[in-house]
PDB file of N, CA and C in Angstrom:
ATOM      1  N   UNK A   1     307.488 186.284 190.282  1.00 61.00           N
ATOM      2  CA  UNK A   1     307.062 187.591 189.838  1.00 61.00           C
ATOM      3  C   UNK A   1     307.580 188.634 190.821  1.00 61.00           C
ATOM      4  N   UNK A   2     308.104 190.052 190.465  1.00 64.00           N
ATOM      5  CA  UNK A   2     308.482 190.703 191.297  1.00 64.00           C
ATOM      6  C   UNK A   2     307.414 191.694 191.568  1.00 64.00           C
ATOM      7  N   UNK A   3     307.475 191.543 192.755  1.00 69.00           N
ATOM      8  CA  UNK A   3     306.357 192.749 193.913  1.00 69.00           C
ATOM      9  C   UNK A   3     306.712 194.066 194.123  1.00 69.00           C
ATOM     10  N   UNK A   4     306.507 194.663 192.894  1.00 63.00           N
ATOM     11  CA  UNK A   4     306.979 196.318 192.967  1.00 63.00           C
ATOM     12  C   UNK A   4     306.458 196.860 194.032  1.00 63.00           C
ATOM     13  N   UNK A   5     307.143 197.564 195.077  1.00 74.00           N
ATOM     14  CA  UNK A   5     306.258 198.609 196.269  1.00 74.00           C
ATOM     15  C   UNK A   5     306.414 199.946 196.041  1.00 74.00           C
ATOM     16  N   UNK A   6     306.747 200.168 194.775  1.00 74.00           N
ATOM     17  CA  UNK A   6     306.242 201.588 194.096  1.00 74.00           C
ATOM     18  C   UNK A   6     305.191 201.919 192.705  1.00 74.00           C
ATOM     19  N   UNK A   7     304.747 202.775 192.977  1.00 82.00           N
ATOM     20  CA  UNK A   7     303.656 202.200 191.371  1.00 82.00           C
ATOM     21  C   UNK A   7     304.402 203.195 190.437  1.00 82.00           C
ATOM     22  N   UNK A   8     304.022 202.643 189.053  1.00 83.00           N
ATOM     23  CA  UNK A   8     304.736 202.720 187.777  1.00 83.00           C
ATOM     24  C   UNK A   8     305.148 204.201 187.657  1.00 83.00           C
ATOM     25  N   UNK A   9     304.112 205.215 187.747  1.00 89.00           N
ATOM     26  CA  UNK A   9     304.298 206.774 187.189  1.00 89.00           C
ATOM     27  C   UNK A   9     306.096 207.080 188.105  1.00 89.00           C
ATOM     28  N   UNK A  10     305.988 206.685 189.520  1.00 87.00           N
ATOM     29  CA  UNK A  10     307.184 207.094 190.441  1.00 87.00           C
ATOM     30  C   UNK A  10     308.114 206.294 189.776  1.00 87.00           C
ATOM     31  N   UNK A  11     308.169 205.436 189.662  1.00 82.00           N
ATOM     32  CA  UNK A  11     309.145 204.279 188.980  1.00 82.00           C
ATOM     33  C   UNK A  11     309.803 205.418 187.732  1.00 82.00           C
ATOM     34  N   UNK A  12     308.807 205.458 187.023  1.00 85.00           N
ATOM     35  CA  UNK A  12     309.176 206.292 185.770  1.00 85.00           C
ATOM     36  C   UNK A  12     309.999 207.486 186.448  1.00 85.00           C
ATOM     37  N   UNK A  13     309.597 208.067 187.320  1.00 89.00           N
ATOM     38  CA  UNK A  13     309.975 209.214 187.320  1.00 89.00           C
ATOM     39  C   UNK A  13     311.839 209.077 188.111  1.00 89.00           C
ATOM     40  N   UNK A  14     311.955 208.071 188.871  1.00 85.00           N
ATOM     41  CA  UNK A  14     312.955 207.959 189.544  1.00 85.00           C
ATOM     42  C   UNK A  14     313.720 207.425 188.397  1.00 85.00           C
ATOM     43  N   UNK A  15     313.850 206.997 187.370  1.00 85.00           N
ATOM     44  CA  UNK A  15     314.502 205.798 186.758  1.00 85.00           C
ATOM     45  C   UNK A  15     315.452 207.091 185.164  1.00 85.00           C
ATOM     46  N   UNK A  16     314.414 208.113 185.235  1.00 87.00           N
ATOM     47  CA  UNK A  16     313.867 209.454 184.327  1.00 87.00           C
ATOM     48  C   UNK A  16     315.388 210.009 185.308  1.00 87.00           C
ATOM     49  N   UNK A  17     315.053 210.119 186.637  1.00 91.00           N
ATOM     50  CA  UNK A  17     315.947 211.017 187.724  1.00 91.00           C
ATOM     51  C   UNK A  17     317.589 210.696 187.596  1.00 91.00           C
ATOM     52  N   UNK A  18     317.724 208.649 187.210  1.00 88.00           N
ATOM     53  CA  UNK A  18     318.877 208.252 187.533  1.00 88.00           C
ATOM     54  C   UNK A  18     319.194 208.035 185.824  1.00 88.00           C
ATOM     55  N   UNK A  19     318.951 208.882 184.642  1.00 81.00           N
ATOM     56  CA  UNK A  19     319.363 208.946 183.762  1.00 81.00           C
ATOM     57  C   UNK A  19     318.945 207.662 182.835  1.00 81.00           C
ATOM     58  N   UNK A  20     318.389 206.822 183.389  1.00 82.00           N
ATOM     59  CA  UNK A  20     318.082 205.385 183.082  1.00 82.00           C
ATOM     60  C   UNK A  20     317.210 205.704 181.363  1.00 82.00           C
ATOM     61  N   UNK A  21     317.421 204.921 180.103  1.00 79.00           N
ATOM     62  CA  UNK A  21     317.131 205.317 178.430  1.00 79.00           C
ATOM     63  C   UNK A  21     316.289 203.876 178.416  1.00 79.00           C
ATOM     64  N   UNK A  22     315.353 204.378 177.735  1.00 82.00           N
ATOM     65  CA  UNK A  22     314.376 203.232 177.305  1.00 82.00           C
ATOM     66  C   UNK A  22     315.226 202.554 175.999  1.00 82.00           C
ATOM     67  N   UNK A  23     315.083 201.531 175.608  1.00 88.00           N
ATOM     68  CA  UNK A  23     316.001 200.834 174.945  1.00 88.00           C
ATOM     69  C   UNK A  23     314.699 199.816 174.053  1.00 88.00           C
ATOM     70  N   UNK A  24     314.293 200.612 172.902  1.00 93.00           N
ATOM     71  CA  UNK A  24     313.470 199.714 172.296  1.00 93.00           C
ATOM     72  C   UNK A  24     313.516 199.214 171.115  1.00 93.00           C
ATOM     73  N   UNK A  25     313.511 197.792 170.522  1.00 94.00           N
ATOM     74  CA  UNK A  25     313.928 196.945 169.823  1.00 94.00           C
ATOM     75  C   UNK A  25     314.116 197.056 168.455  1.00 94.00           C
ATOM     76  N   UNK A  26     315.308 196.737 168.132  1.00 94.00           N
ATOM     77  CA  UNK A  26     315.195 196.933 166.366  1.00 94.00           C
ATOM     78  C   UNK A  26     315.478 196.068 165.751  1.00 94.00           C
ATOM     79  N   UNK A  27     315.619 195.941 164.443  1.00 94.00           N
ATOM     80  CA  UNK A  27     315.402 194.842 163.564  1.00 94.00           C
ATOM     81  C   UNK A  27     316.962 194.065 163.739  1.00 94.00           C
ATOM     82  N   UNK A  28     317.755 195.371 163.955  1.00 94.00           N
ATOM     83  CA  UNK A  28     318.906 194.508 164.129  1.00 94.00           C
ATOM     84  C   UNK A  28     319.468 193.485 165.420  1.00 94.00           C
ATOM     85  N   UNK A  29     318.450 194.360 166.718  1.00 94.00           N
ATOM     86  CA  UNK A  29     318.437 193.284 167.767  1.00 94.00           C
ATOM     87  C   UNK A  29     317.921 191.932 167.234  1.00 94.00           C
ATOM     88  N   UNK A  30     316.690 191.941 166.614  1.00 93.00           N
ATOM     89  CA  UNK A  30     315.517 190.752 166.399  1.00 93.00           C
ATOM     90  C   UNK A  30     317.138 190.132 165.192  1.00 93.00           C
ATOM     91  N   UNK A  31     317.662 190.631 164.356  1.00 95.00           N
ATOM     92  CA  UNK A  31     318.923 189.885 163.797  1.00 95.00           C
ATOM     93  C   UNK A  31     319.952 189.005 164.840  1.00 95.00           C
ATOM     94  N   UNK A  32     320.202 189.718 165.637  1.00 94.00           N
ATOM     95  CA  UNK A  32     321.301 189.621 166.581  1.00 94.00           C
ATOM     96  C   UNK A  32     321.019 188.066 167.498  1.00 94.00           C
ATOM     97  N   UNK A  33     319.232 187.755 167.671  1.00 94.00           N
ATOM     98  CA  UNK A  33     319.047 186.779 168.486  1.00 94.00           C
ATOM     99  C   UNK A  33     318.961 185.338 167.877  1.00 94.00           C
ATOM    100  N   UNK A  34     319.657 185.844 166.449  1.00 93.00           N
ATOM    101  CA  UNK A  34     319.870 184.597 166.055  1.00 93.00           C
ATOM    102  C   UNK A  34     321.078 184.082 165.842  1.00 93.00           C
ATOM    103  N   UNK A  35     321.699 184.528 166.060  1.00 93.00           N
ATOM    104  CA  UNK A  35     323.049 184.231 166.483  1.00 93.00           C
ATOM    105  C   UNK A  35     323.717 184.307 167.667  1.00 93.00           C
ATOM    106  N   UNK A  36     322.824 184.034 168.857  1.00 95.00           N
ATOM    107  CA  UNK A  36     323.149 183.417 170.092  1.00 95.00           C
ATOM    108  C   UNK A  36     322.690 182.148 170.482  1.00 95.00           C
ATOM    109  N   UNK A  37     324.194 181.758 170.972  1.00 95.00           N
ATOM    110  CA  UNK A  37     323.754 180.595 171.464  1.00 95.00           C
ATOM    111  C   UNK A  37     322.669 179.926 172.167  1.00 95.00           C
ATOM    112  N   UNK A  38     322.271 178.781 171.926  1.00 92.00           N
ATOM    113  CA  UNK A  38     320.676 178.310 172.185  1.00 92.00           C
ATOM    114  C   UNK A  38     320.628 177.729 173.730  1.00 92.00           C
ATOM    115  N   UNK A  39     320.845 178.725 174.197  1.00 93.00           N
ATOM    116  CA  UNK A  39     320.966 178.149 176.102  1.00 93.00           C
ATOM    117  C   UNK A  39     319.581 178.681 176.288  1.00 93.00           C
ATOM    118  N   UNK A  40     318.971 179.605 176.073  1.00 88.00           N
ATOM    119  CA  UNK A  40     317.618 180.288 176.887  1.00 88.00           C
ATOM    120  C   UNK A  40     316.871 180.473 176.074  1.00 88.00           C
ATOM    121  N   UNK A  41     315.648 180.120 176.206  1.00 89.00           N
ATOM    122  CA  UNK A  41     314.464 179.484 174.774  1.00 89.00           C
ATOM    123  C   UNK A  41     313.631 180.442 174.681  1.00 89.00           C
ATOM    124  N   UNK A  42     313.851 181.066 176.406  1.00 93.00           N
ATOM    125  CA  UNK A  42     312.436 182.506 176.254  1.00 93.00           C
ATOM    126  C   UNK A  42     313.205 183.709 175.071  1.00 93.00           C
ATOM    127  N   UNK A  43     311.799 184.156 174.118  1.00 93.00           N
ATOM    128  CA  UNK A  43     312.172 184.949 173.336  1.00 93.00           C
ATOM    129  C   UNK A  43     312.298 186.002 173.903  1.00 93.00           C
ATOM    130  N   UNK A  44     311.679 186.922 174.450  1.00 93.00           N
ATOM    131  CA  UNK A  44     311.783 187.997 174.896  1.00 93.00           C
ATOM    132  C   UNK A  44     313.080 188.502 176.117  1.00 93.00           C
ATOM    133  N   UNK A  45     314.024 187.269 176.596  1.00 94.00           N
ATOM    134  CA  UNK A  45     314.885 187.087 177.236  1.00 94.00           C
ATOM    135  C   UNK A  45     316.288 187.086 176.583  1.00 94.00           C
ATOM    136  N   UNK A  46     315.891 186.565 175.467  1.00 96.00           N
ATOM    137  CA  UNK A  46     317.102 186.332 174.301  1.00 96.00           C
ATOM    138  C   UNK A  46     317.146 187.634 173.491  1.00 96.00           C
ATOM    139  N   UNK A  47     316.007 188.538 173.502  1.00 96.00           N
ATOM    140  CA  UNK A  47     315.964 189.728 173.148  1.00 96.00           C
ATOM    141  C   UNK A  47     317.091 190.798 173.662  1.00 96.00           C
ATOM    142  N   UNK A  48     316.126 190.888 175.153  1.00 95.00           N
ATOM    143  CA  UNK A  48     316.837 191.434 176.324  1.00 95.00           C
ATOM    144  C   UNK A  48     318.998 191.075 176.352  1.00 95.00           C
ATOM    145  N   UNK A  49     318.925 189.815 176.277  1.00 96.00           N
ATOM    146  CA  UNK A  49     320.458 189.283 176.081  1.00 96.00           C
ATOM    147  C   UNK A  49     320.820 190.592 174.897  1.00 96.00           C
ATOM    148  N   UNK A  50     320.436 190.277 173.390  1.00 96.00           N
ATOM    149  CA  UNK A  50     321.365 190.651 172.312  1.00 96.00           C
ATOM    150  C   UNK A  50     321.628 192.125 172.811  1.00 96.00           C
ATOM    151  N   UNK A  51     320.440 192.692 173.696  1.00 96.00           N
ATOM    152  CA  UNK A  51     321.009 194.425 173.318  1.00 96.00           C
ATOM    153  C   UNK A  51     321.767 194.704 174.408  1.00 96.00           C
ATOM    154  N   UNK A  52     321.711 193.638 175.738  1.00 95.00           N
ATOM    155  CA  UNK A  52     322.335 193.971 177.049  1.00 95.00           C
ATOM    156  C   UNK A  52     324.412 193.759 175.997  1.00 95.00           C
ATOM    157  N   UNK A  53     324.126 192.634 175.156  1.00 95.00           N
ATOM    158  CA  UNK A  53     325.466 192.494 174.678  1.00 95.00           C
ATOM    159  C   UNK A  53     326.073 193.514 173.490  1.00 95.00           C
ATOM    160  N   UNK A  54     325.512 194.129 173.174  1.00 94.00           N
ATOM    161  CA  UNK A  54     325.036 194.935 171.543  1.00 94.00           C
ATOM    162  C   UNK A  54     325.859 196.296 172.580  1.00 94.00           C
ATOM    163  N   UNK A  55     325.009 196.532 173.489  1.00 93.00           N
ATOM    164  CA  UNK A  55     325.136 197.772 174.282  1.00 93.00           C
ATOM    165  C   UNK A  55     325.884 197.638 175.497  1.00 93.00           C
ATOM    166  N   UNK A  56     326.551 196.673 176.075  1.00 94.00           N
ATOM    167  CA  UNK A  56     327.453 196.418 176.572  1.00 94.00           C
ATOM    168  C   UNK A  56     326.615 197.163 178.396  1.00 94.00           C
ATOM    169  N   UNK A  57     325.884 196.434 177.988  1.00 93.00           N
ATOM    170  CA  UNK A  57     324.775 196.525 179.468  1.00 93.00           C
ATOM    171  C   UNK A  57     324.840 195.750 180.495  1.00 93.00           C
ATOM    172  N   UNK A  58     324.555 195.563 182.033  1.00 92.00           N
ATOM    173  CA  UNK A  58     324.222 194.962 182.607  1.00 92.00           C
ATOM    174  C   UNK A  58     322.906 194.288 183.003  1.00 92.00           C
ATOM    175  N   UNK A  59     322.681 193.139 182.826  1.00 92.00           N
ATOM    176  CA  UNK A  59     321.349 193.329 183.203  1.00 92.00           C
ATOM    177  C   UNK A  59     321.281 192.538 184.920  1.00 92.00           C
ATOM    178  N   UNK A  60     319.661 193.260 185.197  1.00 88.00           N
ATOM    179  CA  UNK A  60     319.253 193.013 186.718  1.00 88.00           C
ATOM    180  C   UNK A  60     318.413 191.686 186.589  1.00 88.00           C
ATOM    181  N   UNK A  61     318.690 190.391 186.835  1.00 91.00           N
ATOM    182  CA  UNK A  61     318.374 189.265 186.626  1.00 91.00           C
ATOM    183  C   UNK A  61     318.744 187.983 187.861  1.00 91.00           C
ATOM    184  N   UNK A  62     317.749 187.230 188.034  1.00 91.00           N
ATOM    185  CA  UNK A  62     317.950 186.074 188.671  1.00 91.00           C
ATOM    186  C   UNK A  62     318.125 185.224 187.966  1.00 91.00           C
ATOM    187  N   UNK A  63     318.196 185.245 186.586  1.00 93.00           N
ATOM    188  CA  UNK A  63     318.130 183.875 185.914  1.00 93.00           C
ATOM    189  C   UNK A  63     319.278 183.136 185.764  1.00 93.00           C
ATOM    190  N   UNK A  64     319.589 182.025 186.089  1.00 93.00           N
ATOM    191  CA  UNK A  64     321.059 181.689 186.174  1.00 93.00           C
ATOM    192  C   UNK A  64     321.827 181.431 184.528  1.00 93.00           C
ATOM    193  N   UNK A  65     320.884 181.441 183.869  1.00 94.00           N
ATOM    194  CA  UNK A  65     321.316 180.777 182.640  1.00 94.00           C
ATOM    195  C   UNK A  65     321.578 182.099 181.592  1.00 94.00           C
ATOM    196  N   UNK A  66     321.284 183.351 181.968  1.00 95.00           N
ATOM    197  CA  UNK A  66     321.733 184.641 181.047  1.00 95.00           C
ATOM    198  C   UNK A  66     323.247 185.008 181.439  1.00 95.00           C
ATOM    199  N   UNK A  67     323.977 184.861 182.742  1.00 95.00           N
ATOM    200  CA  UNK A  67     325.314 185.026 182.451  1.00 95.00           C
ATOM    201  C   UNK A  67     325.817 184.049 181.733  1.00 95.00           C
ATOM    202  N   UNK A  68     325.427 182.871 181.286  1.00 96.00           N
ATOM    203  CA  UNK A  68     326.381 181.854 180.200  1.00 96.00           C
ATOM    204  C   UNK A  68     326.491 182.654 178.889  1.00 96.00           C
ATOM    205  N   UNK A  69     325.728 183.806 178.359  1.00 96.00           N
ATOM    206  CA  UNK A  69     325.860 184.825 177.488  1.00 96.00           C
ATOM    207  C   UNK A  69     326.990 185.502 177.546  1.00 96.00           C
ATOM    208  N   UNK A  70     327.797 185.310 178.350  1.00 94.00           N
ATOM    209  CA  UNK A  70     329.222 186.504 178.736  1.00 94.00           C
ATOM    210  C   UNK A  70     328.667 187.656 179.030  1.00 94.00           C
ATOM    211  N   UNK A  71     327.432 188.462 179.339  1.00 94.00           N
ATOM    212  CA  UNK A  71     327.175 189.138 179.835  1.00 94.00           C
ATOM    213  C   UNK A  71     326.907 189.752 181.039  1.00 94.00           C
ATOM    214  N   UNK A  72     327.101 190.737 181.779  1.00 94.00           N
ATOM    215  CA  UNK A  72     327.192 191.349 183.199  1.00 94.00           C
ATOM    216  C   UNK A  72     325.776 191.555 183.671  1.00 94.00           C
ATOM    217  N   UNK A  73     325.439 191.007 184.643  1.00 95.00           N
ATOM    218  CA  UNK A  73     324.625 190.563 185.596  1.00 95.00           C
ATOM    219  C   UNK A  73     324.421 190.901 186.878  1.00 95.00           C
ATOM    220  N   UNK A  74     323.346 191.687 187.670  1.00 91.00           N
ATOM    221  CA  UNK A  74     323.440 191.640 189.128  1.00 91.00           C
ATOM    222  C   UNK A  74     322.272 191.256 189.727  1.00 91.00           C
ATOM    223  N   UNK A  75     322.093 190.771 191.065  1.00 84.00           N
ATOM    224  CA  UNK A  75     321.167 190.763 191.811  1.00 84.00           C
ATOM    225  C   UNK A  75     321.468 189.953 192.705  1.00 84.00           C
TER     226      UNK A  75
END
């Protein structure tokens, strides 16, 4: 679990500062996660995958098994 040492409202507000877009789910994501390959079982991860790929995103992740998605990754 990650140990935020800022609380949420600042979070918001810095994230608000660095242009950062809430990105919330549509029917065509919930389409999209079915047609990825069956490497990562968590749903809400396979979510996260279709729009990081949809939207040509990076995502901030330790999980070793979301770059087998061809998708861009840091941490």
């Amino acid at each position: 679990m990650l140990d935020f040492k800022i609380d949420i409202p600042r979070l918001k507000t810095v994230l608000e500062n660095e242009e950062f877009i809430y990105l919330f789910p549509t029917e065509y994501d919930a389409e999209r996660i079915k047609n990825l390959p069956d490497i990562h079982k968590d749903p809400f991860d396979r979510l996260l995958i279709a729009q990081a790929k949809e939207n040509e995103l990076t995502m901030i992740t330790r999980d070793e098994n979301i770059p087998l998605y061809e998708i861009k990754t840091i941490w």
